[in-house]
Amino acid sequence: MEREILEELYALRTRVAELEQEKQNWQKQQESQEQQQEQILQEHEHRSQLGEEFAQHAGRIENDQSLALEVVFNTITDGLAVYDREGQIVRTNQAWKQMLGTYMQPDFEHQSVEERGKSVRLRDEQGQPLAPELWPVRRFLNGEVIASGDLADVTFLTLDGRHIQIDISGAPVRDNTDTIVGAVAVFHDVTLRRQIAQRTEDILDTFLAMAEVLVQGIGQSEDEDFAPGSQVHQLLCSLMKLGQRITLCDCIGITLVNRDTAVLNPIAVVGMAPQAMQQWQRALAHQPLSSYFLPAQLARLQRGNVVIINPLQARSDYLLVPMLLGSDLIGVMSLDYGAQTKYFSPEKLSLSTAVAKLITLILERERMLQERSDARTNELALLEANRRMDEFLGIASHELLTPLTTINGNIQLAKRRVKSLLTELSAEIARPQLDKLALTEELLKRAERQVRIQNRLVGDLLDVSRIQANRLDLHMQDCDLGTIVINAIEDLRSAAAERVIRLRNLPATGVFPPLPIYADSDRIGQVLINLLTNALKYSAADRPVEVSVHFDSERAVVKVRDEGPGLPAEESARLWERFYRVPGITIQSGSGVGLGLGLHICRTIIERHNGTVGVDSIVGSGSTFWFELPLATSASEAGDTEAEA
Ligand code: ADP
């Protein structure tokens, strides 16, 4: 039993130990649960603390963001406006308020769309009132999204009375259900940009208009100067008005400088009252350039620089702009800016220089056109004078030829009578009467020579008038040049028996080989006689004159050489002109006279035969005048011959 009790006790003690262990475990568990709870509590506390901090922080962020938004909203230079679904303004920025001048009407922002629209009188780009359904806010609220530049610029009359051009963009604002609940609009002021664009366009137009005038000119102007009302003056004034438009001055005046006398000549002014204009003209007219402007001003103008004048007592400030043609100062353009701003921007200065340059070119062009038209008028007058002279020469030579022929006939008759008296009655009449008859015969011979000279002069006049009228008839036939040359020399030898006229290079046979030409033999003879007469006339009586003939199979050249004064090279072309006589060349022998027609006739005749004329001369050594003609068929023997007559 004891054993049982002992066993019982032992079991109890074990059980107690187990319970003790359980209790300890439970306590431990309890403790750890408490610790956990504590931790949870602490954590909870911490969390709620963090939550609070977080909430505070989040609030701060939200505040900061809306502040930042506000700042951004107001610092944007474009106007911003937010509308509700009715188009009432919910919010605007500073730029918008300034743009529309709302300080003049603080309740403007609270007005309805209609009221606001009436106040700002919206207009389209053409200046036409904008229909209410086209007002931008209406279009946004109707769901339209308009990007910048999509809409033509809209003109607003601001509340402080300015007209501004606005480029409007914007879009509707929608909620979660896609319903339009308002709109946002951006107002971009393009007034200045448009003004600049307009001004640039104006300037361009003006320069183009000027350039057009420069290219076209004013056509056939009858005006001789810049007389007010004249065509040139009107053109100038219209150019100056264009210039006034782009330089933005009150008035422009142009003063030219006389190129010969350097005296001023105020020619045109625009934008000035008539009385002031007269004063301006009086002040400038006839003033010497150098005394009217100060030396420093003049130096600047001549260097092409603009001079800004603002004397203390002056009514206004003005610019003096040089009008330069190359390096010549041909005028001065003055621009008066009246009571306007005294600031002359570089743009203003360079624009005025450009205007002055264009006007200078246009004036120069007109001057040259005028000169050309004057020259043309003079040319026409000269042609007319020549025509009349030719007409007169034609009539005069005809009128002179008839009496000359009669005189010549009578002289020949008288000569024959005297001759027969002398031969028939020489034995019967006394010596003094015979001497008188011999003297009469001599006088008649002199008269005959004079008539021959007159005849030749009248013949030349007649020929020249025929040449001018294109009526110099040639009787062309086959003839021989050698024969013409020999006959002409014979004629001259008998007319001037006292002179030596040599024919060089005549073959030993005494005749030239055939030199066939198809020509008017009288006219070719006339040419040779003319050259020979000149050679005799312009050389001393004791000097010989030589003729030579040269030929090849195609051409023949006849040369007349004298030992006269010779001619400077520069005269060799001119002496073939009508009425031209070489200065300083005088007739040295014989009683010939000269009209300056002979060589002109010679050249015309030879050229009409397809030949050429020329002169080789050395001053002091004599001259060789020559003409060359084509041979009709090839000559039998080509080359020069060497014999002399
Ligand atoms: P003119 O009737 O005056 O001789 P021409 O037409 O025959 O007219 O000659 C024109 C000019 O050429 C002459 O006036 C003269 O000055 C010059 N001249 C012509 N032939 C000669 C010459 N052989 N020697 C020098 N000068 C000449």
XYZ file of C-alpha atoms and ligand atoms in Angstrom:
672
model
C 0.000 0.000 0.000
C 2.800 2.152 1.014
C 4.170 1.407 -2.198
C 0.992 2.371 -3.797
C 0.920 5.549 -1.852
C 4.518 6.137 -2.739
C 3.742 5.529 -6.261
C 0.771 7.786 -5.909
C 2.942 10.474 -4.390
C 5.520 10.083 -6.989
C 2.891 10.431 -9.663
C 1.525 13.499 -7.924
C 4.939 15.057 -7.630
C 5.493 14.437 -11.309
C 2.136 15.914 -12.043
C 2.902 18.950 -9.934
C 6.208 19.306 -11.684
C 4.380 19.077 -14.975
C 1.827 21.624 -13.869
C 4.629 23.835 -12.596
C 6.258 23.520 -15.997
C 2.942 24.270 -17.668
C 2.433 27.241 -15.430
C 5.876 28.499 -16.272
C 5.215 27.964 -19.921
C 1.909 29.725 -19.660
C 3.536 32.585 -17.793
C 6.188 32.789 -20.423
C 3.534 32.761 -23.082
C 1.610 35.381 -21.210
C 4.665 37.497 -20.958
C 5.453 37.208 -24.600
C 1.822 37.983 -25.492
C 2.003 41.053 -23.356
C 5.194 42.019 -25.033
C 3.612 41.520 -28.397
C 0.613 43.577 -27.421
C 2.932 46.242 -26.199
C 4.755 46.151 -29.498
C 1.500 46.311 -31.442
C 0.398 49.228 -29.403
C 3.670 50.941 -29.926
C 3.570 50.256 -33.572
C 0.032 51.518 -33.761
C 1.046 54.633 -31.985
C 3.959 55.076 -34.270
C 1.803 54.518 -37.239
C -0.776 56.989 -36.241
C 2.001 59.425 -35.517
C 3.409 58.823 -38.984
C -0.082 59.141 -40.436
C -0.470 62.490 -38.840
C 2.913 63.624 -40.060
C 2.116 62.325 -43.500
C -1.195 64.120 -43.579
C 0.485 67.335 -42.553
C 3.123 66.903 -45.207
C 0.611 66.077 -47.898
C -1.363 69.192 -47.049
C 1.778 71.248 -47.322
C 2.565 69.745 -50.721
C -0.932 70.470 -51.937
C -0.623 74.054 -50.798
C 2.755 74.444 -52.368
C 1.494 73.066 -55.667
C -1.455 75.397 -55.943
C 0.806 78.272 -55.012
C 3.250 77.260 -57.710
C 0.383 76.943 -60.166
C -0.831 80.390 -59.234
C 2.627 81.851 -59.755
C 3.009 80.102 -63.093
C -0.502 81.211 -64.123
C 0.309 84.798 -63.446
C 3.828 84.929 -64.789
C 2.833 83.560 -68.199
C 3.035 86.488 -70.632
C 0.098 85.237 -72.687
C -3.372 85.954 -71.357
C -5.121 82.917 -69.819
C -8.824 82.625 -69.107
C -10.839 79.730 -67.641
C -14.607 79.649 -68.301
C -17.488 77.662 -66.800
C -20.018 75.842 -68.923
C -21.991 79.080 -69.413
C -18.953 80.970 -70.593
C -18.727 82.950 -67.364
C -15.129 83.720 -66.478
C -13.897 81.562 -63.609
C -10.352 82.644 -63.552
C -7.895 84.866 -65.538
C -4.241 85.753 -65.175
C -2.496 89.132 -64.920
C -1.471 89.168 -68.591
C -5.107 88.747 -69.645
C -6.223 91.580 -67.380
C -3.523 93.901 -68.708
C -4.142 92.864 -72.292
C -7.811 93.800 -72.086
C -7.319 96.793 -69.778
C -9.791 95.465 -67.185
C -8.595 98.004 -64.623
C -10.937 100.379 -66.469
C -13.940 98.130 -65.717
C -13.313 95.803 -62.758
C -16.684 94.018 -63.080
C -15.918 93.022 -66.679
C -14.844 89.554 -65.611
C -18.215 88.934 -63.998
C -20.215 89.855 -67.062
C -21.933 87.383 -69.348
C -20.434 86.309 -72.659
C -22.838 88.641 -74.545
C -21.984 91.650 -72.428
C -18.279 91.010 -72.675
C -18.493 90.471 -76.445
C -20.317 93.786 -76.893
C -17.661 95.657 -74.910
C -14.641 94.350 -76.790
C -16.306 94.485 -80.254
C -14.609 91.438 -81.737
C -13.633 91.774 -85.388
C -12.093 89.378 -87.874
C -8.837 89.969 -89.759
C -10.623 91.958 -92.435
C -12.062 94.246 -89.778
C -15.607 92.825 -90.058
C -17.604 92.331 -86.806
C -17.380 88.694 -85.677
C -20.777 86.919 -85.488
C -21.567 85.835 -81.846
C -21.584 82.153 -82.781
C -17.997 82.565 -83.972
C -16.760 84.135 -80.747
C -13.889 81.901 -79.606
C -15.348 81.072 -76.150
C -18.546 79.863 -77.824
C -16.551 77.654 -80.144
C -14.609 76.103 -77.232
C -17.807 75.458 -75.308
C -19.177 73.795 -78.446
C -16.365 71.290 -78.193
C -13.912 72.824 -80.685
C -10.221 72.607 -79.932
C -8.372 75.507 -81.565
C -4.585 75.511 -81.755
C -2.476 78.659 -81.963
C -2.484 80.014 -85.509
C -5.601 77.990 -86.522
C -7.862 80.963 -86.096
C -7.317 84.158 -88.072
C -6.298 86.942 -85.700
C -9.180 88.536 -83.821
C -9.204 92.253 -83.149
C -10.337 93.446 -79.714
C -11.199 96.923 -78.607
C -9.691 96.929 -75.135
C -11.468 98.469 -72.204
C -8.918 101.286 -72.179
C -9.572 101.995 -75.878
C -6.748 100.221 -77.723
C -7.222 98.001 -80.746
C -5.243 94.822 -80.286
C -4.842 91.794 -82.508
C -4.997 88.488 -80.653
C -4.102 84.985 -81.706
C -6.527 82.872 -79.599
C -6.133 79.173 -78.882
C -8.051 76.987 -76.433
C -10.132 73.897 -75.717
C -13.202 72.705 -73.829
C -12.784 71.191 -70.308
C -14.624 67.875 -69.777
C -15.544 65.888 -66.596
C -15.272 62.090 -66.034
C -18.375 61.521 -68.123
C -16.930 63.509 -70.999
C -19.421 66.304 -70.484
C -18.157 69.811 -71.261
C -17.982 71.715 -68.011
C -16.018 74.732 -69.156
C -13.188 75.964 -71.369
C -9.666 77.285 -71.237
C -8.310 79.956 -73.622
C -4.863 81.386 -74.297
C -4.647 84.968 -75.639
C -1.457 85.801 -77.545
C -1.073 89.507 -78.373
C 0.256 89.769 -81.963
C -0.453 93.490 -82.417
C 3.220 94.517 -82.441
C 4.211 91.605 -84.623
C 1.460 92.457 -87.078
C 2.434 96.138 -87.019
C 6.043 95.231 -87.771
C 4.931 92.881 -90.520
C 2.654 95.589 -91.937
C 5.438 98.167 -91.822
C 7.873 95.798 -93.473
C 5.273 95.157 -96.133
C 4.731 98.906 -96.562
C 8.461 99.514 -96.854
C 8.818 96.728 -99.350
C 5.853 98.002 -101.369
C 7.272 101.489 -101.379
C 10.711 100.386 -102.482
C 9.141 98.227 -105.146
C 7.069 101.173 -106.374
C 10.226 103.274 -106.494
C 12.187 100.546 -108.217
C 9.399 100.261 -110.773
C 9.670 103.967 -111.507
C 13.416 103.538 -111.743
C 13.067 100.815 -114.319
C 10.235 102.344 -116.333
C 10.999 106.035 -115.979
C 8.327 108.472 -116.960
C 8.590 107.866 -120.653
C 8.925 110.596 -123.198
C 8.933 113.663 -121.045
C 8.596 117.050 -122.682
C 9.577 118.821 -119.469
C 12.907 120.455 -119.325
C 13.165 121.017 -115.595
C 11.467 120.419 -112.260
C 8.895 123.166 -112.750
C 5.992 122.614 -110.313
C 3.230 120.704 -112.025
C 5.560 119.300 -114.658
C 5.578 115.569 -115.216
C 8.986 115.110 -113.621
C 7.990 117.205 -110.629
C 4.818 115.186 -110.104
C 6.754 111.962 -110.285
C 9.282 113.269 -107.814
C 6.565 114.364 -105.380
C 4.871 110.985 -105.520
C 8.196 109.300 -104.794
C 8.781 111.660 -101.911
C 5.351 110.840 -100.511
C 6.281 107.173 -100.594
C 9.529 108.090 -98.869
C 7.593 110.054 -96.264
C 5.466 106.991 -95.583
C 8.383 104.760 -94.829
C 10.612 107.216 -93.017
C 7.605 108.399 -90.969
C 8.677 112.043 -91.179
C 6.381 115.080 -91.391
C 7.859 116.487 -94.569
C 10.575 115.821 -97.123
C 12.424 118.375 -99.225
C 14.852 117.797 -102.074
C 17.548 120.282 -102.968
C 19.817 119.649 -105.922
C 23.344 120.935 -106.298
C 24.183 122.482 -109.654
C 27.059 120.402 -111.017
C 28.819 123.349 -112.640
C 28.275 126.134 -110.112
C 27.743 124.125 -106.860
C 24.755 126.369 -106.114
C 21.668 124.950 -104.368
C 18.377 124.520 -106.182
C 15.420 123.468 -103.992
C 13.236 121.523 -106.383
C 10.460 119.826 -104.450
C 8.942 119.449 -101.027
C 6.026 117.408 -99.696
C 4.151 117.643 -96.422
C 4.778 121.372 -95.922
C 2.240 124.212 -95.767
C 2.429 126.477 -98.874
C 3.779 129.438 -96.947
C 6.466 127.421 -95.192
C 7.317 125.898 -98.555
C 7.992 129.320 -100.065
C 10.168 130.261 -97.093
C 12.084 126.999 -97.447
C 12.647 127.640 -101.124
C 13.715 131.250 -100.578
C 16.152 130.223 -97.861
C 17.893 127.693 -100.068
C 17.654 128.982 -103.629
C 20.933 130.218 -105.161
C 22.888 129.548 -101.967
C 26.372 128.165 -102.580
C 26.599 124.623 -101.223
C 29.746 125.420 -99.256
C 28.301 128.408 -97.447
C 24.853 126.994 -96.687
C 26.113 123.965 -94.759
C 28.699 124.026 -92.027
C 32.026 122.539 -93.144
C 31.631 119.571 -90.765
C 28.101 118.895 -92.061
C 29.230 119.151 -95.663
C 32.132 116.787 -95.012
C 29.758 114.227 -93.486
C 27.313 114.539 -96.381
C 30.104 114.144 -98.928
C 31.248 111.009 -97.134
C 27.705 109.663 -97.515
C 26.682 110.075 -93.870
C 23.367 111.333 -92.582
C 23.522 114.569 -90.576
C 21.150 114.916 -87.600
C 20.238 118.511 -86.976
C 18.732 119.622 -83.690
C 19.664 123.221 -83.118
C 18.365 124.656 -79.882
C 16.067 127.260 -81.412
C 14.862 125.058 -84.211
C 11.194 124.322 -84.430
C 11.958 120.692 -84.874
C 14.616 118.068 -85.410
C 15.484 117.029 -88.907
C 17.812 114.858 -90.924
C 19.993 115.817 -93.877
C 20.512 112.823 -96.112
C 23.143 112.966 -98.864
C 22.165 112.193 -102.456
C 25.358 110.757 -103.842
C 26.064 109.643 -107.356
C 29.377 107.839 -107.145
C 31.353 110.289 -105.080
C 29.458 113.383 -106.319
C 27.011 115.040 -103.964
C 24.219 115.861 -106.403
C 21.688 116.905 -103.777
C 20.473 116.756 -100.217
C 17.209 115.285 -98.973
C 15.941 116.871 -95.762
C 13.478 115.029 -93.519
C 11.595 117.112 -90.965
C 10.269 115.202 -87.957
C 8.356 118.139 -86.435
C 7.334 117.566 -82.862
C 7.840 113.822 -83.077
C 10.245 111.764 -81.073
C 13.814 112.972 -81.226
C 15.236 109.488 -81.387
C 16.563 108.504 -84.783
C 16.963 104.758 -84.731
C 19.586 103.138 -86.978
C 16.645 101.656 -88.893
C 15.238 105.139 -89.539
C 18.625 106.426 -90.685
C 19.294 103.561 -93.043
C 15.761 103.755 -94.461
C 16.172 107.454 -95.207
C 19.527 106.758 -96.856
C 17.911 104.076 -99.015
C 15.085 106.430 -100.031
C 17.584 109.171 -100.925
C 19.598 106.673 -102.957
C 16.559 105.562 -104.929
C 15.397 109.104 -105.589
C 18.940 109.986 -106.698
C 18.966 107.125 -109.162
C 15.561 108.077 -110.490
C 16.563 111.722 -110.930
C 19.773 110.707 -112.641
C 17.857 108.435 -114.943
C 15.477 111.272 -115.824
C 18.417 113.596 -116.449
C 19.980 111.102 -118.797
C 16.698 110.497 -120.603
C 16.322 114.242 -120.965
C 19.832 114.548 -122.342
C 19.164 111.741 -124.761
C 15.938 113.329 -125.918
C 17.745 116.714 -126.305
C 20.457 115.014 -128.316
C 17.825 113.350 -130.455
C 16.082 116.700 -131.001
C 19.397 118.281 -131.987
C 20.126 115.393 -134.272
C 16.740 115.769 -135.938
C 17.264 119.528 -136.253
C 20.655 118.862 -137.823
C 19.205 116.334 -140.222
C 16.523 118.809 -141.208
C 19.103 121.586 -141.674
C 21.201 119.248 -143.815
C 18.183 118.270 -145.843
C 17.369 121.919 -146.508
C 20.962 122.676 -147.398
C 21.031 119.775 -149.829
C 17.826 121.045 -151.330
C 19.321 124.503 -151.647
C 22.546 123.137 -153.159
C 20.598 121.201 -155.729
C 18.598 124.261 -156.780
C 21.555 126.664 -156.607
C 23.879 124.468 -158.667
C 21.249 124.010 -161.334
C 20.599 127.731 -161.443
C 24.333 128.445 -161.713
C 25.060 125.860 -164.343
C 22.819 127.442 -167.018
C 24.446 130.921 -167.046
C 27.890 129.312 -166.795
C 27.198 127.270 -169.902
C 26.073 130.427 -171.711
C 29.139 132.359 -170.545
C 31.389 129.529 -171.627
C 29.702 129.415 -175.045
C 30.150 133.170 -175.470
C 33.799 132.979 -174.427
C 34.451 130.232 -176.966
C 32.696 132.329 -179.647
C 34.680 135.447 -178.762
C 37.911 133.441 -178.685
C 37.245 132.067 -182.150
C 36.425 135.553 -183.492
C 39.577 137.056 -182.010
C 41.624 134.192 -183.361
C 40.231 134.593 -186.874
C 40.732 138.392 -186.702
C 44.304 137.815 -185.685
C 44.999 135.375 -188.500
C 42.910 137.022 -191.228
C 43.736 140.680 -190.524
C 47.202 140.495 -189.086
C 48.722 142.046 -192.195
C 46.152 144.803 -192.488
C 45.822 146.268 -189.037
C 48.316 148.337 -187.126
C 50.564 146.926 -184.388
C 48.768 148.613 -181.413
C 45.424 147.102 -182.528
C 47.118 143.743 -182.965
C 48.478 143.984 -179.406
C 45.006 144.870 -178.151
C 43.560 141.839 -179.922
C 46.288 139.614 -178.450
C 45.501 140.997 -174.974
C 41.804 140.343 -175.565
C 42.654 136.770 -176.522
C 44.672 136.380 -173.311
C 41.822 137.840 -171.216
C 39.390 135.449 -172.853
C 41.687 132.519 -172.015
C 41.761 133.645 -168.359
C 37.996 133.983 -168.371
C 37.798 130.497 -169.837
C 39.994 129.162 -167.003
C 37.822 130.866 -164.418
C 34.687 129.501 -166.006
C 36.282 126.047 -166.000
C 36.959 126.379 -162.253
C 33.442 127.660 -161.641
C 32.091 124.888 -163.763
C 33.949 122.326 -161.735
C 32.700 123.805 -158.449
C 29.129 123.918 -159.655
C 29.571 120.397 -160.998
C 30.788 119.270 -157.571
C 27.816 120.932 -155.861
C 25.475 119.272 -158.267
C 27.126 115.887 -157.736
C 26.958 116.201 -153.970
C 23.280 117.077 -154.035
C 22.722 114.086 -156.327
C 24.656 111.855 -153.907
C 22.601 113.136 -150.993
C 19.391 112.506 -152.873
C 20.720 109.092 -153.902
C 20.414 110.107 -157.503
C 23.993 109.914 -158.741
C 23.438 107.989 -161.954
C 26.270 105.916 -163.340
C 26.478 104.873 -166.979
C 28.231 101.558 -166.575
C 29.954 99.936 -169.476
C 33.073 97.878 -170.258
C 36.063 100.169 -170.426
C 39.800 100.220 -169.931
C 41.353 101.750 -166.833
C 44.744 102.384 -168.485
C 43.089 104.503 -171.173
C 41.115 106.468 -168.590
C 44.332 107.189 -166.673
C 46.245 108.304 -169.770
C 43.388 110.570 -170.944
C 43.011 112.192 -167.536
C 46.731 112.926 -167.376
C 46.582 114.423 -170.867
C 43.692 116.673 -169.866
C 45.524 117.899 -166.808
C 48.763 118.398 -168.705
C 47.063 120.688 -171.195
C 45.201 122.556 -168.453
C 48.351 123.014 -166.339
C 51.111 122.949 -168.921
C 53.595 124.514 -166.529
C 53.438 121.552 -164.105
C 55.299 118.236 -164.314
C 52.910 115.294 -164.214
C 54.679 111.943 -164.517
C 53.132 108.612 -165.260
C 55.345 106.033 -163.640
C 55.523 102.355 -164.572
C 54.010 102.647 -168.093
C 55.323 99.603 -170.050
C 57.861 100.257 -172.794
C 55.120 99.646 -175.363
C 53.644 103.003 -174.309
C 50.363 101.385 -173.338
C 49.201 99.465 -170.313
C 48.107 95.902 -170.805
C 44.334 95.794 -170.921
C 42.875 96.687 -167.518
C 39.209 96.010 -168.150
C 36.733 97.506 -165.708
C 32.999 97.652 -165.798
C 32.505 101.307 -164.918
C 31.275 104.783 -165.745
C 34.499 105.900 -167.458
C 33.653 109.625 -167.157
C 33.148 109.269 -163.429
C 36.399 107.301 -162.954
C 38.171 109.971 -165.046
C 36.548 112.606 -162.809
C 38.010 110.880 -159.728
C 41.510 110.839 -161.177
C 41.271 114.475 -162.333
C 40.108 115.406 -158.830
C 43.067 113.665 -157.174
C 45.479 115.190 -159.691
C 43.983 118.670 -159.259
C 44.388 118.372 -155.475
C 47.956 117.118 -155.853
C 48.792 120.134 -158.041
C 46.800 122.541 -155.882
C 48.283 121.540 -152.511
C 51.946 121.320 -153.624
C 54.366 124.011 -154.763
C 54.361 124.878 -158.506
C 57.893 123.527 -158.968
C 57.155 120.109 -157.473
C 56.199 117.198 -159.743
C 53.166 115.001 -159.378
C 53.387 111.284 -160.151
C 50.762 108.795 -161.216
C 51.287 105.047 -161.041
C 49.102 102.079 -161.861
C 49.493 98.714 -160.090
C 47.481 95.615 -160.750
C 47.166 91.929 -160.301
C 44.698 89.491 -161.815
C 41.784 90.823 -159.819
C 42.337 94.416 -158.909
C 44.038 97.575 -160.088
C 45.257 100.457 -157.953
C 45.844 103.975 -159.261
C 48.088 106.193 -157.105
C 48.639 109.944 -157.251
C 51.706 111.136 -155.390
C 52.551 114.740 -154.581
C 55.306 116.500 -152.646
C 52.927 118.738 -150.757
C 52.588 119.292 -147.002
C 51.475 115.759 -146.193
C 48.693 115.007 -143.748
C 48.550 113.911 -140.106
C 47.325 110.310 -139.738
C 44.218 111.346 -137.771
C 42.956 113.356 -140.773
C 43.120 110.465 -143.213
C 39.574 109.328 -142.413
C 37.903 112.715 -142.020
C 39.051 114.332 -145.250
C 36.627 112.136 -147.210
C 33.699 113.745 -145.377
C 31.479 116.220 -147.099
C 32.652 119.868 -146.764
C 35.647 118.830 -144.681
C 38.860 120.766 -145.206
C 41.958 119.893 -143.235
C 42.866 122.777 -140.918
C 46.225 124.345 -141.736
C 46.374 123.003 -145.299
C 46.416 125.859 -147.786
C 46.368 125.983 -151.555
C 49.970 126.383 -152.701
C 49.692 126.906 -156.434
C 47.230 127.745 -159.162
C 44.044 129.723 -158.774
C 41.929 126.825 -157.532
C 39.396 127.165 -154.791
C 38.160 124.437 -152.469
C 34.772 123.592 -151.010
C 35.768 120.318 -149.361
C 33.597 118.290 -151.741
C 35.989 116.684 -154.234
C 37.238 113.788 -152.079
C 33.729 113.038 -150.826
C 32.557 112.728 -154.436
C 35.621 110.583 -155.291
C 34.949 108.167 -152.455
C 31.262 107.878 -153.352
C 32.015 107.184 -157.020
C 34.686 104.569 -156.226
C 32.543 102.840 -153.604
C 29.653 102.732 -156.074
C 32.098 100.755 -158.285
C 32.820 98.359 -155.410
C 36.244 99.879 -154.931
C 38.059 101.573 -152.073
C 39.931 104.818 -151.595
C 42.739 105.798 -149.238
C 45.638 108.055 -148.523
C 49.176 107.335 -147.345
C 50.881 110.389 -146.090
C 53.756 111.635 -143.987
C 53.639 115.183 -142.703
C 56.278 117.191 -144.524
C 56.905 114.543 -147.215
C 53.780 114.694 -149.332
C 50.782 112.431 -149.829
C 49.748 109.527 -151.993
C 46.012 109.369 -152.652
C 44.854 106.137 -154.249
C 41.828 104.218 -155.393
C 41.426 100.538 -156.054
C 38.922 98.922 -158.431
C 38.033 95.334 -159.229
C 39.013 94.261 -162.737
C 36.218 92.959 -164.917
C 38.122 89.877 -166.105
C 41.562 88.704 -165.123
C 44.252 90.880 -166.635
C 46.602 89.208 -169.087
C 49.723 89.971 -167.137
C 49.589 90.422 -163.451
C 52.106 92.557 -161.562
C 53.568 96.032 -161.582
C 55.285 97.469 -164.649
C 58.305 99.687 -164.340
C 58.334 102.143 -167.227
C 57.903 105.922 -166.854
C 56.202 108.334 -169.202
P 38.889 120.850 -151.656
O 37.954 121.344 -152.667
O 38.950 121.650 -150.412
O 40.206 120.492 -152.193
P 38.647 118.015 -151.285
O 37.481 117.205 -150.839
O 39.206 117.683 -152.602
O 38.193 119.506 -151.141
O 39.780 117.856 -150.189
C 39.439 117.947 -148.866
C 40.601 118.486 -148.082
O 41.667 117.523 -148.046
C 41.244 119.693 -148.684
O 40.566 120.867 -148.276
C 42.619 119.631 -148.135
O 42.653 120.217 -146.859
C 42.911 118.158 -148.027
N 43.644 117.633 -149.198
C 43.126 117.086 -150.311
N 44.108 116.696 -151.145
C 45.274 116.994 -150.510
C 46.647 116.837 -150.860
N 47.003 116.294 -152.003
N 47.566 117.282 -149.984
C 47.214 117.816 -148.818
N 45.931 117.993 -148.453
C 44.980 117.597 -149.292
